Short mmCIF file of C-alpha atoms in Angstrom, two decimals:
data_model
loop_
_atom_site.label_atom_id
_atom_site.label_comp_id
_atom_site.label_asym_id
_atom_site.label_seq_id
_atom_site.Cartn_x
_atom_site.Cartn_y
_atom_site.Cartn_z
CA UNK L 100 20.66 -0.90 0.24
CA UNK L 101 19.24 -3.78 -1.75
CA UNK L 102 19.17 -2.85 -5.41
CA UNK L 103 15.80 -3.22 -7.03
CA UNK L 104 15.28 -6.17 -9.36
CA UNK L 105 14.60 -5.49 -13.05
CA UNK L 106 12.21 -2.59 -12.79
CA UNK L 107 12.57 -1.82 -16.48
CA UNK L 108 8.92 -2.71 -17.02
CA UNK L 109 7.74 -0.64 -19.91
CA UNK L 110 4.27 0.77 -19.73
CA UNK L 111 2.09 -1.20 -22.10
CA UNK L 112 -1.26 -0.32 -23.60
CA UNK L 113 -3.82 -0.91 -20.93
CA UNK L 114 -7.00 -2.91 -21.39
CA UNK L 115 -10.26 -0.96 -21.41
CA UNK L 116 -11.73 -0.60 -17.94
CA UNK L 117 -14.36 -3.14 -17.05
CA UNK L 118 -17.54 -2.50 -15.24
CA UNK L 119 -18.96 -5.06 -12.89
CA UNK L 120 -22.72 -5.08 -13.26
CA UNK L 121 -25.42 -7.14 -11.65
CA UNK L 122 -27.92 -7.94 -14.36
CA UNK L 123 -31.04 -9.99 -13.65
CA UNK L 124 -29.38 -11.30 -10.51
CA UNK L 125 -26.31 -12.58 -12.36
CA UNK L 126 -22.99 -10.86 -12.06
CA UNK L 127 -21.76 -10.03 -15.51
CA UNK L 128 -18.43 -8.58 -16.48
CA UNK L 129 -19.24 -5.98 -19.05
CA UNK L 130 -16.64 -4.35 -21.24
CA UNK L 131 -16.97 -0.60 -21.23
CA UNK L 132 -14.76 1.84 -23.02
CA UNK L 133 -14.80 5.40 -21.89
CA UNK L 134 -12.37 8.25 -21.55
CA UNK L 135 -11.37 7.63 -17.97
CA UNK L 136 -8.36 5.42 -18.65
CA UNK L 137 -5.47 5.14 -16.26
CA UNK L 138 -2.08 3.56 -16.55
CA UNK L 139 -1.28 3.81 -12.90
CA UNK L 140 -2.73 4.79 -9.58
CA UNK L 141 -2.54 8.51 -9.10
CA UNK L 142 -0.14 8.77 -6.24
CA UNK L 143 -0.46 11.49 -3.67
CA UNK L 144 3.15 11.75 -2.65
CA UNK L 145 4.74 13.26 0.39
CA UNK L 146 6.78 15.51 -1.89
CA UNK L 147 6.22 16.62 -5.51
CA UNK L 148 7.66 14.34 -8.19
CA UNK L 149 8.61 17.08 -10.63
CA UNK L 150 8.20 20.77 -10.93
CA UNK L 151 6.18 20.51 -14.14
CA UNK L 152 3.01 21.10 -12.18
CA UNK L 153 1.64 24.48 -13.20
CA UNK L 154 -1.79 25.94 -12.65
CA UNK L 155 -3.28 28.84 -14.51
CA UNK L 156 -6.26 29.32 -12.15
CA UNK L 157 -5.72 29.09 -8.40
CA UNK L 158 -8.68 27.50 -6.63
CA UNK L 159 -11.67 29.62 -5.69
CA UNK L 160 -12.49 29.45 -1.98
CA UNK L 161 -15.68 27.48 -2.68
CA UNK L 162 -13.74 24.92 -4.73
CA UNK L 163 -11.24 24.46 -1.93
CA UNK L 164 -14.05 24.11 0.58
CA UNK L 165 -15.77 21.47 -1.54
CA UNK L 166 -12.51 19.55 -1.97
CA UNK L 167 -11.85 19.66 1.78
CA UNK L 168 -15.33 18.29 2.47
CA UNK L 169 -14.97 15.45 -0.03
CA UNK L 170 -11.52 14.51 1.25
CA UNK L 171 -12.67 14.61 4.88
CA UNK L 172 -15.62 12.37 4.06
CA UNK L 173 -13.64 9.89 1.93
CA UNK L 174 -10.94 9.52 4.55
CA UNK L 175 -13.51 9.26 7.36
CA UNK L 176 -11.77 11.92 9.38
CA UNK L 177 -13.28 12.89 12.72
CA UNK L 178 -15.27 16.15 12.91
CA UNK L 179 -12.55 17.69 15.03
CA UNK L 180 -9.89 17.13 12.35
CA UNK L 181 -8.94 20.20 10.35
CA UNK L 182 -8.61 19.70 6.64
CA UNK L 183 -7.32 22.83 5.00
CA UNK L 184 -5.39 23.79 1.89
CA UNK L 185 -2.07 23.13 3.57
CA UNK L 186 -3.03 19.62 4.73
CA UNK L 187 -0.87 16.96 3.11
CA UNK L 188 -2.71 13.87 1.89
CA UNK L 189 -0.03 11.61 3.33
CA UNK L 190 -0.56 13.11 6.79
CA UNK L 191 -4.30 12.52 6.54
CA UNK L 192 -3.50 8.82 6.42
CA UNK L 193 -4.56 8.13 2.82
CA UNK L 194 -3.33 4.73 1.67
CA UNK L 195 -3.39 3.43 -1.93
CA UNK L 196 -7.04 2.36 -1.73
CA UNK L 197 -8.06 5.71 -0.26
CA UNK L 198 -6.09 7.55 -2.94
CA UNK L 199 -8.01 5.91 -5.78
CA UNK L 200 -11.30 6.61 -4.07
CA UNK L 201 -10.50 10.23 -3.27
CA UNK L 202 -9.52 10.99 -6.86
CA UNK L 203 -12.60 9.19 -8.20
CA UNK L 204 -14.77 11.11 -5.74
CA UNK L 205 -13.29 14.43 -6.85
CA UNK L 206 -13.66 13.55 -10.54
CA UNK L 207 -17.33 12.69 -10.04
CA UNK L 208 -18.08 15.75 -7.93
CA UNK L 209 -16.52 18.16 -10.41
CA UNK L 210 -17.19 16.31 -13.67
CA UNK L 211 -13.54 16.18 -14.69
CA UNK L 212 -10.82 13.64 -15.43
CA UNK L 213 -7.52 13.81 -13.62
CA UNK L 214 -4.47 12.61 -15.56
CA UNK L 215 -2.11 10.49 -13.53
CA UNK L 216 0.81 12.78 -14.38
CA UNK L 217 -0.88 15.74 -12.74
CA UNK L 218 -2.20 13.59 -9.93
CA UNK L 219 1.32 12.51 -9.02
CA UNK L 220 2.27 16.11 -8.31
CA UNK L 221 -0.46 16.58 -5.76
CA UNK L 222 0.95 16.87 -2.27
CA UNK L 223 -1.55 19.06 -0.44
CA UNK L 224 -5.29 19.56 -0.55
CA UNK L 225 -4.61 22.98 -2.05
CA UNK L 226 -2.71 21.34 -4.93
CA UNK L 227 -5.74 19.15 -5.61
CA UNK L 228 -8.12 22.12 -5.48
CA UNK L 229 -5.92 24.19 -7.81
CA UNK L 230 -5.68 21.33 -10.27
CA UNK L 231 -9.43 20.87 -10.21
CA UNK L 232 -10.02 24.59 -10.75
CA UNK L 233 -7.64 24.40 -13.70
CA UNK L 234 -9.49 21.46 -15.23
CA UNK L 235 -12.87 23.07 -14.63
CA UNK L 236 -11.62 26.32 -16.24
CA UNK L 237 -10.27 24.39 -19.22
CA UNK L 238 -13.51 22.50 -19.59
CA UNK L 239 -15.65 25.61 -19.71
CA UNK L 240 -13.38 27.63 -22.01
CA UNK R 54 22.25 -19.83 13.13
CA UNK R 55 20.81 -16.51 12.06
CA UNK R 56 19.16 -16.79 8.64
CA UNK R 57 17.80 -13.25 8.35
CA UNK R 58 14.19 -14.30 7.81
CA UNK R 59 11.45 -12.81 9.98
CA UNK R 60 7.68 -12.49 9.84
CA UNK R 61 6.24 -10.43 12.70
CA UNK R 62 2.82 -8.98 13.37
CA UNK R 63 1.44 -6.67 16.04
CA UNK R 64 -2.25 -6.26 16.74
CA UNK R 65 -2.36 -2.56 17.53
CA UNK R 66 -5.93 -2.65 18.81
CA UNK R 67 -4.47 -4.40 21.87
CA UNK R 68 -2.14 -1.51 22.66
CA UNK R 69 -3.76 1.49 24.29
CA UNK R 70 -1.04 3.75 25.64
CA UNK R 71 -1.73 6.94 27.56
CA UNK R 72 -0.69 10.20 25.93
CA UNK R 73 2.36 10.37 28.16
CA UNK R 74 3.39 6.79 27.41
CA UNK R 75 2.94 7.38 23.71
CA UNK R 76 5.08 10.52 23.80
CA UNK R 77 7.83 8.75 25.69
CA UNK R 78 7.95 5.89 23.16
CA UNK R 79 8.14 8.32 20.24
CA UNK R 80 11.09 10.05 21.91
CA UNK R 81 13.10 6.81 21.70
CA UNK R 82 13.49 7.35 17.96
CA UNK R 83 15.63 9.73 15.88
CA UNK R 84 14.10 13.16 15.30
CA UNK R 85 13.22 12.58 11.64
CA UNK R 86 11.27 9.45 12.60
CA UNK R 87 9.49 11.39 15.34
CA UNK R 88 8.44 14.05 12.84
CA UNK R 89 7.25 11.41 10.41
CA UNK R 90 5.07 9.83 13.11
CA UNK R 91 3.59 12.98 14.62
CA UNK R 92 2.72 14.46 11.23
CA UNK R 93 -0.28 12.15 10.97
CA UNK R 94 -3.58 13.73 11.91
CA UNK R 95 -5.42 10.66 13.13
CA UNK R 96 -4.16 9.03 16.31
CA UNK R 97 -4.66 5.55 14.84
CA UNK R 98 -2.31 6.47 12.00
CA UNK R 99 0.25 7.80 14.49
CA UNK R 100 -0.01 4.58 16.48
CA UNK R 101 0.46 2.37 13.42
CA UNK R 102 3.40 4.49 12.28
CA UNK R 103 5.06 4.19 15.69
CA UNK R 104 4.56 0.43 15.88
CA UNK R 105 5.98 0.17 12.35
CA UNK R 106 9.17 1.85 13.55
CA UNK R 107 9.28 -0.36 16.65
CA UNK R 108 9.15 -3.39 14.39
CA UNK R 109 11.77 -2.08 11.98
CA UNK R 110 14.32 -1.15 14.61
CA UNK R 111 13.73 -4.29 16.70
CA UNK R 112 14.10 -6.51 13.67
CA UNK R 113 17.30 -4.90 12.42
CA UNK R 114 18.77 -5.06 15.91
CA UNK R 115 17.83 -8.70 16.40
CA UNK R 116 18.91 -9.97 12.98
CA UNK R 117 22.01 -7.89 12.38
CA UNK R 118 23.06 -7.02 15.92
CA UNK R 119 23.38 -3.29 15.21
CA UNK R 120 22.92 -1.20 18.40
CA UNK R 121 19.66 0.77 18.37
CA UNK R 122 21.27 4.17 18.39
CA UNK R 123 23.40 3.21 15.38
CA UNK R 124 20.55 2.04 13.16
CA UNK R 125 19.90 4.32 10.21
CA UNK R 126 16.75 3.73 8.23
CA UNK R 127 16.03 5.94 5.26
CA UNK R 128 13.26 5.95 2.68
CA UNK R 129 13.43 5.76 -1.08
CA UNK R 130 11.70 8.43 -3.18
CA UNK R 131 8.70 6.10 -3.33
CA UNK R 132 8.60 5.90 0.46
CA UNK R 133 10.05 2.42 0.97
CA UNK R 134 12.14 2.13 4.14
CA UNK R 135 15.58 0.56 3.85
CA UNK R 136 18.63 0.12 6.02
CA UNK R 137 21.33 2.65 5.31
CA UNK R 138 23.98 0.93 7.41
CA UNK R 139 26.30 -1.16 5.26
CA UNK R 140 25.95 -4.84 5.88
CA UNK R 141 28.41 -7.63 5.31
CA UNK R 142 27.99 -10.96 3.61
CA UNK R 143 25.93 -13.12 3.96
CA UNK R 144 23.32 -10.42 4.45
CA UNK R 145 24.41 -7.98 1.75
CA UNK R 146 20.97 -8.18 0.13
CA UNK R 147 19.13 -8.04 3.45
CA UNK R 148 15.86 -6.18 2.96
CA UNK R 149 12.59 -5.78 4.78
CA UNK R 150 9.12 -4.42 4.20
CA UNK R 151 6.38 -3.15 6.50
CA UNK R 152 2.67 -2.79 6.14
CA UNK R 153 -0.20 -1.60 8.26
CA UNK R 154 -3.91 -1.58 7.82
CA UNK R 155 -6.74 -1.84 10.29
CA UNK R 156 -5.66 -3.59 13.48
CA UNK R 157 -2.35 -4.98 12.27
CA UNK R 158 1.16 -3.76 11.58
CA UNK R 159 3.56 -6.29 10.10
CA UNK R 160 7.15 -6.66 9.00
CA UNK R 161 8.91 -9.23 6.84
CA UNK R 162 12.64 -9.58 6.19
CA UNK R 163 14.74 -11.70 3.85
CA UNK R 164 18.50 -12.07 3.50
CA UNK R 165 18.66 -12.71 -0.25
CA UNK R 166 15.29 -12.48 -2.03
CA UNK R 167 13.34 -9.26 -2.29
CA UNK R 168 10.35 -9.25 0.01
CA UNK R 169 7.13 -7.31 -0.02
CA UNK R 170 4.34 -7.47 2.51
CA UNK R 171 0.80 -6.16 2.48
CA UNK R 172 -1.97 -6.32 5.03
CA UNK R 173 -5.55 -5.52 4.09
CA UNK R 174 -8.36 -4.74 6.44
CA UNK R 175 -11.68 -5.51 4.79
CA UNK R 176 -14.33 -2.94 5.55
CA UNK R 177 -17.80 -2.76 4.07
CA UNK R 178 -17.97 0.42 2.01
CA UNK R 179 -20.13 3.05 3.72
CA UNK R 180 -20.99 5.43 0.95
CA UNK R 181 -21.54 2.94 -1.86
CA UNK R 182 -22.35 -0.70 -2.54
CA UNK R 183 -19.64 -3.38 -2.68
CA UNK R 184 -19.95 -3.45 -6.48
CA UNK R 185 -19.66 0.31 -6.79
CA UNK R 186 -16.62 0.24 -4.55
CA UNK R 187 -14.89 -2.53 -6.52
CA UNK R 188 -15.73 -0.72 -9.76
CA UNK R 189 -13.45 2.15 -8.69
CA UNK R 190 -10.55 -0.23 -9.05
CA UNK R 191 -11.50 -1.68 -12.42
CA UNK R 192 -8.48 -0.17 -14.23
CA UNK R 193 -6.13 -2.04 -11.93
CA UNK R 194 -7.39 -5.59 -12.42
CA UNK R 195 -7.24 -7.86 -15.46
CA UNK R 196 -10.19 -9.48 -17.25
CA UNK R 197 -9.50 -12.85 -15.64
CA UNK R 198 -9.33 -11.33 -12.18
CA UNK R 199 -12.59 -9.50 -12.76
CA UNK R 200 -14.24 -12.71 -13.88
CA UNK R 201 -13.11 -14.46 -10.72
CA UNK R 202 -14.36 -11.63 -8.56
CA UNK R 203 -17.70 -11.60 -10.40
CA UNK R 204 -18.15 -15.32 -9.81
CA UNK R 205 -17.10 -15.25 -6.17
CA UNK R 206 -20.65 -15.36 -4.85
CA UNK R 207 -22.35 -12.79 -2.67
CA UNK R 208 -21.37 -9.10 -2.61
CA UNK R 209 -19.37 -9.81 0.49
CA UNK R 210 -17.54 -12.71 -1.19
CA UNK R 211 -16.75 -10.46 -4.13
CA UNK R 212 -15.37 -7.84 -1.80
CA UNK R 213 -13.08 -10.34 -0.11
CA UNK R 214 -11.96 -11.70 -3.50
CA UNK R 215 -11.14 -8.18 -4.65
CA UNK R 216 -9.13 -7.49 -1.51
CA UNK R 217 -7.13 -10.70 -1.96
CA UNK R 218 -6.05 -9.65 -5.44
CA UNK R 219 -5.29 -6.13 -4.25
CA UNK R 220 -3.24 -7.43 -1.35
CA UNK R 221 -1.07 -9.56 -3.66
CA UNK R 222 -0.54 -6.76 -6.13
CA UNK R 223 0.50 -4.40 -3.39
CA UNK R 224 2.94 -6.92 -1.92
CA UNK R 225 4.59 -7.32 -5.32
CA UNK R 226 4.85 -3.59 -5.98
CA UNK R 227 6.27 -3.05 -2.52
CA UNK R 228 8.82 -5.84 -2.97
CA UNK R 229 10.19 -4.17 -6.11
CA UNK R 230 9.98 -0.76 -4.46
CA UNK R 231 8.08 0.68 -7.41
CA UNK R 232 5.64 2.85 -5.50
CA UNK R 233 2.09 3.67 -6.42
CA UNK R 234 2.86 4.63 -10.01
CA UNK R 235 3.26 1.00 -11.11
CA UNK R 236 0.64 -0.28 -13.53
CA UNK R 237 -1.20 -2.83 -11.40
CA UNK R 238 -3.27 -4.04 -14.37
CA UNK R 239 -0.07 -5.54 -15.82
CA UNK R 240 -0.06 -8.14 -13.07
CA UNK R 241 -2.33 -11.14 -13.22
CA UNK R 242 -2.43 -13.58 -10.34
CA UNK R 243 -3.11 -17.25 -10.95
CA UNK R 244 -3.84 -19.68 -8.15
CA UNK R 245 -5.56 -22.86 -7.07
CA UNK R 246 -7.84 -21.89 -4.25
CA UNK R 247 -5.37 -19.20 -3.28
CA UNK R 248 -2.44 -21.59 -2.99
CA UNK R 249 0.28 -22.14 -5.56
CA UNK R 250 -0.01 -18.45 -6.41
CA UNK R 251 1.97 -17.20 -9.37
CA UNK R 252 2.13 -13.90 -11.21
CA UNK R 253 1.94 -13.17 -14.93
CA UNK R 254 3.58 -9.88 -15.80
CA UNK R 255 2.44 -8.37 -19.11
CA UNK R 256 1.00 -11.76 -20.03
CA UNK R 257 4.08 -13.84 -19.30
CA UNK R 258 4.43 -16.08 -16.26
CA UNK R 259 7.27 -15.07 -14.00
CA UNK R 260 9.28 -17.88 -12.46
CA UNK R 261 11.10 -15.47 -10.20
CA UNK R 262 8.32 -14.79 -7.75
CA UNK R 263 6.57 -16.71 -4.99
CA UNK R 264 3.54 -15.53 -3.08
CA UNK R 265 1.56 -16.47 -0.07
CA UNK R 266 -1.75 -15.20 1.20
CA UNK R 267 -3.16 -15.93 4.63
CA UNK R 268 -6.10 -14.92 6.74
CA UNK R 269 -5.32 -13.23 10.03
CA UNK R 270 -8.91 -12.98 11.20
CA UNK R 271 -12.38 -12.33 9.77
CA UNK R 272 -11.39 -8.91 8.48
CA UNK R 273 -7.67 -9.10 7.81
CA UNK R 274 -5.53 -10.81 5.21
CA UNK R 275 -1.77 -10.69 4.74
CA UNK R 276 0.27 -11.40 1.63
CA UNK R 277 3.96 -11.93 1.09
CA UNK R 278 5.80 -11.55 -2.21
CA UNK R 279 9.33 -12.92 -2.57
CA UNK R 280 11.41 -12.51 -5.70
CA UNK R 281 14.84 -13.00 -7.15
CA UNK R 282 17.15 -10.08 -7.78
CA UNK R 283 18.59 -9.76 -11.29
CA UNK R 284 21.86 -11.50 -10.62
CA UNK R 285 20.44 -14.32 -8.56
CA UNK R 286 22.86 -17.10 -7.70
CA UNK R 287 22.01 -20.68 -6.85
CA UNK R 288 21.79 -19.94 -3.15
CA UNK R 289 19.23 -17.25 -3.77
CA UNK R 290 17.18 -19.46 -6.11
CA UNK R 291 17.06 -22.28 -3.59
CA UNK R 292 16.15 -19.71 -0.95
CA UNK R 293 13.12 -18.70 -3.00
CA UNK R 294 11.84 -22.26 -3.00
CA UNK R 295 11.87 -22.54 0.79
CA UNK R 296 8.42 -22.81 2.31
CA UNK R 297 6.95 -19.59 3.61
CA UNK R 298 7.68 -18.92 7.28
CA UNK R 299 4.62 -18.44 9.47
CA UNK R 300 3.97 -15.12 11.12
CA UNK R 301 4.64 -14.75 14.80
CA UNK R 302 2.81 -12.24 16.96
CA UNK R 303 4.64 -9.67 19.01
CA UNK R 304 3.24 -7.06 21.35
CA UNK R 305 4.01 -3.36 21.37
CA UNK R 306 5.06 -3.60 25.01
CA UNK R 307 7.59 -6.31 24.18
CA UNK R 308 9.07 -4.27 21.34
CA UNK R 309 9.25 -1.16 23.50
CA UNK R 310 11.18 -2.98 26.20
CA UNK R 311 13.62 -4.17 23.49
CA UNK R 312 14.21 -0.66 22.25
CA UNK R 313 14.39 1.17 25.59
#
């Protein structure tokens, strides 16, 4: 196996996210700072990265249902496709672009921010729903 | 003389196997590969996954002469496929990379340099505007890249510009086998009209990487990243400077007849 070249890249402070706005017909790059900062793409892996992933509230059925709907829509799955708690994101054909969009979609729908550490542990739709329930619980407590 | 370099593409929209044909092709592969392919929900994903394996096994067989039933391809924790069979000099750093998106599945191999490949299929976002879509990816692009995207022209031009940057970043990350957790905003691509492409990593230009970006058709672009391993000798360095090989098109049927 080819050994990987110098991957000792240390994570550096990231620049604030930029928002692309069209203003008076001109495209303007506007600097925006807000809480939703990421160092890396949340990766929906085919197996969990670590076992640090713990939830204190398991997802309510309506949360799971909402997550399934959002995921199905984002990934443009056919009506006949079943998306359930046990569905693995990798099997649903989510690539890196889809992954970013799915997480963004879930954050917007539930009014939460997903940390990339937690996001990396998400394997199934149930994992995502449980994590969201956890964040929603934490937010309201 | 075999030099270990390949660039192959398959247009999967041109392959429409029956269910029976599809099942028989899958059965040509080891059980773990079969499971990996059939796990996908969407048929298009299954098809791309199968063609990816056809490319991988055909390439390894052609370049290294290993019989099909002896080829062992595993995946790293990040999901990158690699050849488990031990290989002798001069191909001891032989590596390959695959990509699939939209209508194309591609593979690239190199004997000495690390290689990464990415194909993007540009689709107009359905649930949001082009700007809203690109905005989702704002944390992964640098200020300069954003500026270039913003000045690209129409919404459609901006979308294509975004996809070009994304394609290059993905090719790099795949070449180093880092997986999706890599901080894409650390990479900044410089170019002159998308030629002479170089990468700045954490603000510093890297001399160890070469890139190419080409258009496959109106909706598809492909990028290649080639880089030097840590202990790169002169042969490897001169290898990096070789001009990029053009892609050649293969068909699924051709690959299947190789493997059967």
